[in-house]
PDB file of C-alpha atoms in Angstrom:
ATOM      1  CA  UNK A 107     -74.377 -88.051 -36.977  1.00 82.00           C
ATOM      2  CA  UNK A 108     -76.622 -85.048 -37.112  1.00 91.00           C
ATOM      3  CA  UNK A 109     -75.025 -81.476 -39.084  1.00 91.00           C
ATOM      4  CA  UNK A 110     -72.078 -80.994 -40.134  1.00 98.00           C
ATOM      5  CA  UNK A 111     -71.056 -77.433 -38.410  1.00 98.00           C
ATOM      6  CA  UNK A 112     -69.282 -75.788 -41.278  1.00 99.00           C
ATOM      7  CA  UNK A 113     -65.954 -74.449 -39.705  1.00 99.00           C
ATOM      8  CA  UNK A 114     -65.535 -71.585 -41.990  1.00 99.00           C
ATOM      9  CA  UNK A 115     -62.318 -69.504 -42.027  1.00 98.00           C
ATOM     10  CA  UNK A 116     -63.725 -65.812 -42.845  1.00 98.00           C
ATOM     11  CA  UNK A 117     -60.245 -63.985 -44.389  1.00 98.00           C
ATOM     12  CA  UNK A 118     -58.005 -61.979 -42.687  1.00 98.00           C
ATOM     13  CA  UNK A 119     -59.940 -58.885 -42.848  1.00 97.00           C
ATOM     14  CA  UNK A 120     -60.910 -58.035 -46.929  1.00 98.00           C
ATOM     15  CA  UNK A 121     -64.352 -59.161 -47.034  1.00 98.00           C
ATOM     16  CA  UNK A 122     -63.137 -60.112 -50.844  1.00 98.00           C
ATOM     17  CA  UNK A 123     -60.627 -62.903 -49.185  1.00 98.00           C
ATOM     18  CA  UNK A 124     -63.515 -65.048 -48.372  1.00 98.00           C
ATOM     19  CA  UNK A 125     -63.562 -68.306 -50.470  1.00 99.00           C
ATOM     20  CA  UNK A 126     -66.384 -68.776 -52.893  1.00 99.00           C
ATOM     21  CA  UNK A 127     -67.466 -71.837 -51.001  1.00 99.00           C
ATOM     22  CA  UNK A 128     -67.371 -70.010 -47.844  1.00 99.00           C
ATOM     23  CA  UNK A 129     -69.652 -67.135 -49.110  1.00 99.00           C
ATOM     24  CA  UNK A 130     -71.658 -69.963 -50.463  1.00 99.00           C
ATOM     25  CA  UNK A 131     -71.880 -71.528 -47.063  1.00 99.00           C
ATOM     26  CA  UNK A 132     -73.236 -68.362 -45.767  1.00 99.00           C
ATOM     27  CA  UNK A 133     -75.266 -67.704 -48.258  1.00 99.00           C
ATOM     28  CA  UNK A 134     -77.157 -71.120 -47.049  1.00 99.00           C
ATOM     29  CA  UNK A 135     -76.723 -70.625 -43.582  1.00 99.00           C
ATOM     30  CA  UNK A 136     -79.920 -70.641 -40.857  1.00 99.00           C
ATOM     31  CA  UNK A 137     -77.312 -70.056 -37.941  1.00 99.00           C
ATOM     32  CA  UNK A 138     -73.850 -68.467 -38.160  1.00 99.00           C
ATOM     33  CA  UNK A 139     -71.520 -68.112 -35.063  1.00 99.00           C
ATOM     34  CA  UNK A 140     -68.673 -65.308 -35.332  1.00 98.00           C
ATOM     35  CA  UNK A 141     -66.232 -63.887 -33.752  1.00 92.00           C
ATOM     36  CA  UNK A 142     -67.377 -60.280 -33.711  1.00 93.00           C
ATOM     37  CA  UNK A 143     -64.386 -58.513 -32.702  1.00 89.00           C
ATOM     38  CA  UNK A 144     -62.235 -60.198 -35.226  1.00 95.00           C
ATOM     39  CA  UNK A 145     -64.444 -60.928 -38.384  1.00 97.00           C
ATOM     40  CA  UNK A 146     -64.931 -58.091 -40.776  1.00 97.00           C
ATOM     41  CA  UNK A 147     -68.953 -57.732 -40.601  1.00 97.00           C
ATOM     42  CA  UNK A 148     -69.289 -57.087 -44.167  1.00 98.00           C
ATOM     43  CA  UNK A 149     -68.591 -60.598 -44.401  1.00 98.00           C
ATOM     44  CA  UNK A 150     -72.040 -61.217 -42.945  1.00 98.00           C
ATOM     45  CA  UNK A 151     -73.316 -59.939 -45.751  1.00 98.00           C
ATOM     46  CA  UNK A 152     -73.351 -63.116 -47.765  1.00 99.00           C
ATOM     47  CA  UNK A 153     -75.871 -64.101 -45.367  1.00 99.00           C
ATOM     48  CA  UNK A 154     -79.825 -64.391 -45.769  1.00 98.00           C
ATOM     49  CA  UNK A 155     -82.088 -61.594 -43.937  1.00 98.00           C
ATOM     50  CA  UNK A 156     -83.514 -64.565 -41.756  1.00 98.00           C
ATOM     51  CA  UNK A 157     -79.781 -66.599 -41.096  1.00 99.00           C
ATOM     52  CA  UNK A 158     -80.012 -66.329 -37.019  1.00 99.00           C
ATOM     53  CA  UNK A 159     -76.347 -64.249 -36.443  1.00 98.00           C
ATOM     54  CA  UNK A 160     -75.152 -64.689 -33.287  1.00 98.00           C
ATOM     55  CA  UNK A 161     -71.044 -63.071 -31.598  1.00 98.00           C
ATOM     56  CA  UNK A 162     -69.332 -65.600 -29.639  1.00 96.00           C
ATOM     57  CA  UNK A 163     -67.040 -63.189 -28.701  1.00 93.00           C
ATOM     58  CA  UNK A 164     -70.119 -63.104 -25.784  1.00 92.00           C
ATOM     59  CA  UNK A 165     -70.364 -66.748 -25.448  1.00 97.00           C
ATOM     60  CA  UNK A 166     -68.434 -69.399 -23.420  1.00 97.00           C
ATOM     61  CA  UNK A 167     -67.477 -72.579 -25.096  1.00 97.00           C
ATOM     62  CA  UNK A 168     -69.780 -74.583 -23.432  1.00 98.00           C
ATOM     63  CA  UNK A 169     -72.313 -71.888 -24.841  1.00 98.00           C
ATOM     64  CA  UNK A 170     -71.305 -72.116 -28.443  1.00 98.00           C
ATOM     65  CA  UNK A 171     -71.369 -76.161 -28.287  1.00 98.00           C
ATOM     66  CA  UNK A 172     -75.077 -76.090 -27.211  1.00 98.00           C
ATOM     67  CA  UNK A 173     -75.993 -73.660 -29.599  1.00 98.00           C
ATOM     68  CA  UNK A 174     -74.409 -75.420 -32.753  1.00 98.00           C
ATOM     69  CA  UNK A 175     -75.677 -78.509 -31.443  1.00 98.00           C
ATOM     70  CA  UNK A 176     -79.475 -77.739 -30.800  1.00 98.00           C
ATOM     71  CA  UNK A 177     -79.412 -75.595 -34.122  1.00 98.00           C
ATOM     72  CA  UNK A 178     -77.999 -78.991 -35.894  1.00 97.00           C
ATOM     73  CA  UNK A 179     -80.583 -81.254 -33.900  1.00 96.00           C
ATOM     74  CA  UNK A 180     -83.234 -79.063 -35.833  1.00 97.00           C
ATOM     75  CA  UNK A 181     -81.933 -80.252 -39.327  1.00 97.00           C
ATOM     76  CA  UNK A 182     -81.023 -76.372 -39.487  1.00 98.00           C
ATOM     77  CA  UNK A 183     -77.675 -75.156 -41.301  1.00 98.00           C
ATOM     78  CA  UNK A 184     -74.568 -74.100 -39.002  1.00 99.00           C
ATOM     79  CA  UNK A 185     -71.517 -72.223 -39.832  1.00 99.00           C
ATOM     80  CA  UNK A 186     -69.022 -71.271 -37.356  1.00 99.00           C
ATOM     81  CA  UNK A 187     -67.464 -68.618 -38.848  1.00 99.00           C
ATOM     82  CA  UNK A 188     -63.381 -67.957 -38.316  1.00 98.00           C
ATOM     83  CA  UNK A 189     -60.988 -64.883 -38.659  1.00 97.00           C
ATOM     84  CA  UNK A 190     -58.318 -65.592 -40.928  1.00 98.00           C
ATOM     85  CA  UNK A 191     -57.927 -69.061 -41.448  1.00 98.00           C
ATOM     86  CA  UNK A 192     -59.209 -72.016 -38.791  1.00 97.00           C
ATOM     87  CA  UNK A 193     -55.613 -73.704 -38.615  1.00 97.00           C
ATOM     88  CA  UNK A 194     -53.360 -71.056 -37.285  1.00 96.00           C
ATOM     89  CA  UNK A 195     -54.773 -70.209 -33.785  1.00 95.00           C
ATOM     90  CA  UNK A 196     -58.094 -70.963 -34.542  1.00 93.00           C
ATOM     91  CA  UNK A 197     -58.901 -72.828 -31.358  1.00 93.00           C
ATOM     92  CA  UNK A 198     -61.019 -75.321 -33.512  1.00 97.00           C
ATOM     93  CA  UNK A 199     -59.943 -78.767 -31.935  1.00 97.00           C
ATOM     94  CA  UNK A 200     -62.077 -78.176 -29.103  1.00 97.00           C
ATOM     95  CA  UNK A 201     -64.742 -77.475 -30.371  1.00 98.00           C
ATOM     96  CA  UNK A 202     -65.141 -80.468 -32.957  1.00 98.00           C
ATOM     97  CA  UNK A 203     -64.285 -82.547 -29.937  1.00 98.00           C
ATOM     98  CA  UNK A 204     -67.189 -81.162 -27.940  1.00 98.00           C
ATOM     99  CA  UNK A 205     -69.592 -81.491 -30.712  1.00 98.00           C
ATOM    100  CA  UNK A 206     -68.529 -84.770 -31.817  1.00 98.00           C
ATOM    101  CA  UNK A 207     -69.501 -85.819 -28.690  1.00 98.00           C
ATOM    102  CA  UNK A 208     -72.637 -84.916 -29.323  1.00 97.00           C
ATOM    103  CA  UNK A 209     -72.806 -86.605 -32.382  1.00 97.00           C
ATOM    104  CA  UNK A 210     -72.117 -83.533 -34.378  1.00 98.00           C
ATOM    105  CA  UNK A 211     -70.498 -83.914 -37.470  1.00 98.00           C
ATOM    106  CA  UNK A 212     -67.758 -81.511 -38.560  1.00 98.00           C
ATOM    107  CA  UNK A 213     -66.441 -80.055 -41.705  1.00 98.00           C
ATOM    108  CA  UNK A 214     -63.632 -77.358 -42.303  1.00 99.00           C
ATOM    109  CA  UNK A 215     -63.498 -74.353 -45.187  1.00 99.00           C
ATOM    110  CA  UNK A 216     -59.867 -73.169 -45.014  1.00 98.00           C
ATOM    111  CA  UNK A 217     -59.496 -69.502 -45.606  1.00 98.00           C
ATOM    112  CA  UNK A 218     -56.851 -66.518 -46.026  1.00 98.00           C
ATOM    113  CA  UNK A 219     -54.779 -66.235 -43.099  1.00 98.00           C
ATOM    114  CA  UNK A 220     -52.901 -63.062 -42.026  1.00 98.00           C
ATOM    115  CA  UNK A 221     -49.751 -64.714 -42.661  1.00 98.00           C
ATOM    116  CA  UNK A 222     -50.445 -64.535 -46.476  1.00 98.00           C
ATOM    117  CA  UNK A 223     -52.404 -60.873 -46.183  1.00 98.00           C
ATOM    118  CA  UNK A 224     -49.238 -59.958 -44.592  1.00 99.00           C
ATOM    119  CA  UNK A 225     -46.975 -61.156 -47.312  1.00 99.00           C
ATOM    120  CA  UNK A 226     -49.136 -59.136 -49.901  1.00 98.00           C
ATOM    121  CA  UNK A 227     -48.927 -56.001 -47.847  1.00 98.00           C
ATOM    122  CA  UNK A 228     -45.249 -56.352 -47.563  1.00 98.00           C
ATOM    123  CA  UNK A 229     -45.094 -57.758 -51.350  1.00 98.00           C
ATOM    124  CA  UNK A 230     -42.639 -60.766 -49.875  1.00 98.00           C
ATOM    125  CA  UNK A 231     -42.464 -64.530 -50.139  1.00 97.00           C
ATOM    126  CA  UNK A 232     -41.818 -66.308 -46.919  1.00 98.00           C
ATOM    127  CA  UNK A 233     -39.428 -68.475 -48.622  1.00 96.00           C
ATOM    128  CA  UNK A 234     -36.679 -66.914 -50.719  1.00 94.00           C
ATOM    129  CA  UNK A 235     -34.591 -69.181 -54.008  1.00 91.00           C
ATOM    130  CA  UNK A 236     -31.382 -69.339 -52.512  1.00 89.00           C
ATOM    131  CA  UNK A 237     -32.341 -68.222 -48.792  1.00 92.00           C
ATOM    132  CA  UNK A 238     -34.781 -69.522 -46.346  1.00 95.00           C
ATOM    133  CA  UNK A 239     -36.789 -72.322 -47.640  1.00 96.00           C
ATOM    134  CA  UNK A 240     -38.339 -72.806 -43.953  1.00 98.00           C
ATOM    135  CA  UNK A 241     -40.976 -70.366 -42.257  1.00 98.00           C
ATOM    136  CA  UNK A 242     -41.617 -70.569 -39.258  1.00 98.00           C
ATOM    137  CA  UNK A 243     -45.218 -69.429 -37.545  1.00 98.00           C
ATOM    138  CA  UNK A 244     -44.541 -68.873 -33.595  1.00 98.00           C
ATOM    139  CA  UNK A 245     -46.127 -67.006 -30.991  1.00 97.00           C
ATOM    140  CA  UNK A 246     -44.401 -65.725 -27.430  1.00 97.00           C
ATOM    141  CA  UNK A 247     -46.272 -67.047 -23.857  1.00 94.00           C
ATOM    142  CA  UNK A 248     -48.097 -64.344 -22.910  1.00 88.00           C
ATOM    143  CA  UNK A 249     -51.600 -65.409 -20.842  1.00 86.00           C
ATOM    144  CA  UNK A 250     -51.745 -68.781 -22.092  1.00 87.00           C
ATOM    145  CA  UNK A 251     -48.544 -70.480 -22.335  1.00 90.00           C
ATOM    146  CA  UNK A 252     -46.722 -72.370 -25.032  1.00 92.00           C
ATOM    147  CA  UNK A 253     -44.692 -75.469 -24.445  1.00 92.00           C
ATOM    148  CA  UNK A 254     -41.449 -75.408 -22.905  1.00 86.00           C
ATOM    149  CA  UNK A 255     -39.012 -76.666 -25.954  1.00 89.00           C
ATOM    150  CA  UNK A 256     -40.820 -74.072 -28.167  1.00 94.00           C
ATOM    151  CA  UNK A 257     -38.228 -71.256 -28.005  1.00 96.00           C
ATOM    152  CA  UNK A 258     -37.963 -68.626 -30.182  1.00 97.00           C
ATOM    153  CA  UNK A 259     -34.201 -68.025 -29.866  1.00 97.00           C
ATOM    154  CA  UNK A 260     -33.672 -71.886 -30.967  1.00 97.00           C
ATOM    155  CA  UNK A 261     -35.996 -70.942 -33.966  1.00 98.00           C
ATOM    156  CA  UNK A 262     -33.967 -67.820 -34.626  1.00 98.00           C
ATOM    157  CA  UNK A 263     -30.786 -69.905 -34.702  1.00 98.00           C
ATOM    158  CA  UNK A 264     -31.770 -71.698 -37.523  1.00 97.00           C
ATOM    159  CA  UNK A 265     -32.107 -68.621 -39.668  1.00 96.00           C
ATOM    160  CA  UNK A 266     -35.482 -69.856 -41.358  1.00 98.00           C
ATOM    161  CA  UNK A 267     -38.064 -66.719 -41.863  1.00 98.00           C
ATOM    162  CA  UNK A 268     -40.138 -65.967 -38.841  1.00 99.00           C
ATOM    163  CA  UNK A 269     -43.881 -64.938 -38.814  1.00 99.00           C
ATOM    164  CA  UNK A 270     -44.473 -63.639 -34.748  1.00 99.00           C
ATOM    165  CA  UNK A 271     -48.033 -64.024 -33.922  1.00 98.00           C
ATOM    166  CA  UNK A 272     -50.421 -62.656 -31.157  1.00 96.00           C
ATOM    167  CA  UNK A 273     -47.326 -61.273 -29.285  1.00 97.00           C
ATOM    168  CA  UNK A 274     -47.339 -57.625 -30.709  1.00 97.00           C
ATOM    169  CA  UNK A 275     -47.494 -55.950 -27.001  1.00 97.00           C
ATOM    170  CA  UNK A 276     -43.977 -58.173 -26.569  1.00 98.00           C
ATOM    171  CA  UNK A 277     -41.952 -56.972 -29.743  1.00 98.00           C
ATOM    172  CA  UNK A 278     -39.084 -56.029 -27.538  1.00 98.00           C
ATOM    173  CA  UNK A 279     -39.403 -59.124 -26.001  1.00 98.00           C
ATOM    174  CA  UNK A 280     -39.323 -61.119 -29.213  1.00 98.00           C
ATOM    175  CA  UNK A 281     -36.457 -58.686 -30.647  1.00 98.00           C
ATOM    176  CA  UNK A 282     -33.927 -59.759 -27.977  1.00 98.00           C
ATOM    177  CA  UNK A 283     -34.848 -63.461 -28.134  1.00 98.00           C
ATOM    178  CA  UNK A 284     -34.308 -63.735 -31.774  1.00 98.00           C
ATOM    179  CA  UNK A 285     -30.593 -61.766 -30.836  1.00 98.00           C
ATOM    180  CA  UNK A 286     -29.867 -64.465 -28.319  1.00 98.00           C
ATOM    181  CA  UNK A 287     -30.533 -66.430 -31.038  1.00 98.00           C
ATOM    182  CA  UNK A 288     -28.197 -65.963 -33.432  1.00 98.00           C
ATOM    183  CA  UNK A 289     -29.644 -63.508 -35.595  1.00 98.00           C
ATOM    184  CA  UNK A 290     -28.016 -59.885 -36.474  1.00 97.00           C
ATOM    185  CA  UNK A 291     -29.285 -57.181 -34.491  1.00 98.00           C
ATOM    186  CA  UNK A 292     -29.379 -55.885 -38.329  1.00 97.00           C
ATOM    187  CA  UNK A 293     -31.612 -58.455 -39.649  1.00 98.00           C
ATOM    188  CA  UNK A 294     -34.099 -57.537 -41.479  1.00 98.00           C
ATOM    189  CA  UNK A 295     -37.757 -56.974 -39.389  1.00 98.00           C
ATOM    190  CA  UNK A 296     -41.302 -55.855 -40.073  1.00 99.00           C
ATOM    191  CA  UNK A 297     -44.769 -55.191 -38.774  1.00 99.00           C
ATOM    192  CA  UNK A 298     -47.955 -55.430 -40.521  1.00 99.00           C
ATOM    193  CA  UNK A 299     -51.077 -54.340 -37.919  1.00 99.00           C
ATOM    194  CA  UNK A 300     -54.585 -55.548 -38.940  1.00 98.00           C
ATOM    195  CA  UNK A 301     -53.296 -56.421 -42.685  1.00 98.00           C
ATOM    196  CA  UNK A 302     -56.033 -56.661 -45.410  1.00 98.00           C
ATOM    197  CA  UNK A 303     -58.450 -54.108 -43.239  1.00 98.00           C
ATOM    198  CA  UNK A 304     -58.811 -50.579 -44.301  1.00 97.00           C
ATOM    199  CA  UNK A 305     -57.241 -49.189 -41.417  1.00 98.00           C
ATOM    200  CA  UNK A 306     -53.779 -51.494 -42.104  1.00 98.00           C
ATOM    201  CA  UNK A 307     -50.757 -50.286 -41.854  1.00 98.00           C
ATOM    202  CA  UNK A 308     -47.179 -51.579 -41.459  1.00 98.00           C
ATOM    203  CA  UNK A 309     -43.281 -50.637 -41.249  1.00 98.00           C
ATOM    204  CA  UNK A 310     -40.076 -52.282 -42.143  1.00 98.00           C
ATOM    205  CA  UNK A 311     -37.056 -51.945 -40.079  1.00 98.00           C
ATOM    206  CA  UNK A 312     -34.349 -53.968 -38.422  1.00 98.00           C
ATOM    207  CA  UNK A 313     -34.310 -56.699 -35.514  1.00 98.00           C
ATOM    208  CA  UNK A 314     -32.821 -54.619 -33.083  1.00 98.00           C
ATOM    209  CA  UNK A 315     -35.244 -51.558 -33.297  1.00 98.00           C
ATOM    210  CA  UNK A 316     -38.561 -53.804 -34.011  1.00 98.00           C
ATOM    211  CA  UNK A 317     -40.087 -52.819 -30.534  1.00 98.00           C
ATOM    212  CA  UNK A 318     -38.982 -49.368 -30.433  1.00 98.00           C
ATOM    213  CA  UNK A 319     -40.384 -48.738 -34.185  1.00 98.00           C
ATOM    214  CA  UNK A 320     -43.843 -50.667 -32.607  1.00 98.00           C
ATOM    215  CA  UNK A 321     -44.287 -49.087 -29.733  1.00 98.00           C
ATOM    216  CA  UNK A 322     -43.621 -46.069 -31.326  1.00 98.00           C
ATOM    217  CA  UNK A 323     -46.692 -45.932 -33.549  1.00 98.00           C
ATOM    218  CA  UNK A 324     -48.605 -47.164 -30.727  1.00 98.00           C
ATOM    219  CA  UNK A 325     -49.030 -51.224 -32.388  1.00 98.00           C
ATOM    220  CA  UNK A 326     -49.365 -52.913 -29.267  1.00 96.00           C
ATOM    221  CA  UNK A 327     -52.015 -55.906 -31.050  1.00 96.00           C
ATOM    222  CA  UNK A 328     -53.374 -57.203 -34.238  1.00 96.00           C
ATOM    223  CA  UNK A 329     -50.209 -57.266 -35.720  1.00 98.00           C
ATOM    224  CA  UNK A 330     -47.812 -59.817 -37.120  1.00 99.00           C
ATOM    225  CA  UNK A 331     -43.865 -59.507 -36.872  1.00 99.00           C
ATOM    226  CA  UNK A 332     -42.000 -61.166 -39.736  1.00 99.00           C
ATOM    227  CA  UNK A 333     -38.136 -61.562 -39.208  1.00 99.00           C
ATOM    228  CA  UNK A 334     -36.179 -62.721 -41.835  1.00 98.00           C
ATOM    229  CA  UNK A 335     -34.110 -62.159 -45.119  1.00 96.00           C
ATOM    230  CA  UNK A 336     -37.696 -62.578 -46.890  1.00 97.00           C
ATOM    231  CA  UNK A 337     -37.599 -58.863 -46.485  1.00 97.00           C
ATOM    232  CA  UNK A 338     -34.430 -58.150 -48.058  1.00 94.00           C
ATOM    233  CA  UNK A 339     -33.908 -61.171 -50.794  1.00 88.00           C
ATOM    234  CA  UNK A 340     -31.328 -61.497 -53.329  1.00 79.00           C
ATOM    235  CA  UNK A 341     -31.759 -64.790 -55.043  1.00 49.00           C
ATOM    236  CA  UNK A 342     -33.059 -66.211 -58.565  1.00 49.00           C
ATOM    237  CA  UNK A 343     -35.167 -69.108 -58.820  1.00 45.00           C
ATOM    238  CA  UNK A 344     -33.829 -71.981 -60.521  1.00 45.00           C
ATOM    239  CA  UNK A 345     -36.859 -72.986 -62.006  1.00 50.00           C
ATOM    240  CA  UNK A 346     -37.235 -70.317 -64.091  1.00 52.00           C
ATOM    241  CA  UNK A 347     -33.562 -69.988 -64.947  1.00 46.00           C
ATOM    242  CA  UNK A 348     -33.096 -70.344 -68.489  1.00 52.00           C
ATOM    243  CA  UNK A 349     -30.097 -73.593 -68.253  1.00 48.00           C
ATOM    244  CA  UNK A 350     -33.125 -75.361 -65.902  1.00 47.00           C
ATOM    245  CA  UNK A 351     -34.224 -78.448 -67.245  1.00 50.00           C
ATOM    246  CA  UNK A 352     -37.726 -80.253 -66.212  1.00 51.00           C
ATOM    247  CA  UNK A 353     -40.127 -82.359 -67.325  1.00 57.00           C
ATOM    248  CA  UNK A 354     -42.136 -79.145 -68.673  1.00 65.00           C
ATOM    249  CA  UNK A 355     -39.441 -77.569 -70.393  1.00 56.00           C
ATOM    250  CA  UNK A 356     -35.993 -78.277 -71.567  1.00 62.00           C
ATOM    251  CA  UNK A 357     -33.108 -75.624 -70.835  1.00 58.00           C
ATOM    252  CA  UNK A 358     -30.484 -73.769 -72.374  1.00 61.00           C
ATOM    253  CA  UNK A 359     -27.281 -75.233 -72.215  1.00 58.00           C
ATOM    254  CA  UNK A 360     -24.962 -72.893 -69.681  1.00 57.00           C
ATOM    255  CA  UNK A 361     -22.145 -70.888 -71.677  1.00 52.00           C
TER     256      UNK A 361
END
């Protein structure tokens, strides 16, 4: 197979969050495909004066594949270059299919995802000792669907922390489903809007006013909703408690 096509995931938006091995990547790159209204161009900097940069934010998919694929065909270096990281609504399965097919070999460099620049904005863990130990990383249907038994009021109902994506323009929307749910309109909400970028900014509140404290402030995209005690936690972790016993350490014995 000719390549590989480095699918690299770029950070969330600190051009710091990079991986070494993805700044390396770039660094050695001849070609590098971005998406250029998502990936924070300082990023590009990592790259060579003579890398070939090119935005597929102008491209179809059909575009990129040729692209990659000639660039490969001429033993040249490819990276595709991701926000956040490739897994979480990266649209990536498509295109290693398509270039696969063209006897393209693929390789993937995870990288920061919101969901974790998030949680350092909002200085949270998703799962909590004694809470949720389940999160939960869901979107709303909005121009392209999502499958039918994928509801975010059966989600809700489980009481596991919730991490909204790409549905910011629908935070009313998501508020009442999550109430239909099961949870407490006084459940603990929050908002972080382009996290990791300079311009970030976020706001805590509860279920029941989430769209209202959105819309607000004018947050209508780029921002994930997080739902969930995470926000508000109470518990101790067992592992560190001092009667804990494991294989690393032996604990106190309880009074």
């Amino acid at each position: 197979m000719k390549g590989p096509v480095w699918i690299v995931g770029a950070g969330p938006g600190d051009p710091e969050l990079i991986t070494l091995k993805g700044a390396r990547l770039l660094m050695e790159a001849d070609l590098v495909l971005y998406a250029g209204s998502l990936v924070n161009p300082q990023v590009l900097e990592h790259c060579r004066d003579t890398c070939e940069k090119v935005d597929s934010s102008r491209l179809s998919l059909e575009d990129q594949v040729e692209l990659m694929a000639d660039r490969c065909g001429r033993g040249l270096k490819v990276v595709r270059l991701h926000t956040g990281d490739p897994s979480l609504y990266g649209a990536i399965g498509e295109q290693i299919r398509a270039l696969e097919a063209r006897g393209v070999e693929c390789r993937i460099v995870p990288g920061v995802s919101s969901l974790q620049g998030a949680a350092s904005a909002l200085k949270i863990e998703y799962t909590v000792p004694g809470g949720p130990q389940t999160l939960v990383c869901t979107r709303l249907p909005g121009r392209t669907p999502v499958p039918g038994g994928e509801d975010l009021r059966v989600y809700a109902s489980t009481g596991a922390t919730l991490a909204i994506f790409l549905s910011s323009e629908m935070a009313q929307r998501a508020s009442e489903l999550c109430i239909e749910g099961g949870l407490d309109p006084r459940t603990p909400a929050a908002w972080v809007y382009r996290a990791t970028w300079p311009d970030q900014r976020m706001g805590r509140t509860t279920l029941d006013r989430l769209g209202e404290h959105m819309a607000s402030r004018g947050i209508t995209r780029h921002a994930l909703m997080v739902v969930g005690q995470c926000l508000d936690p109470q518990g101790r972790s067992l592992l560190y408690h001092p009667s804990f016993h494991h294989m690393y350490r032996k604990g106190a014995p309880e009074d």
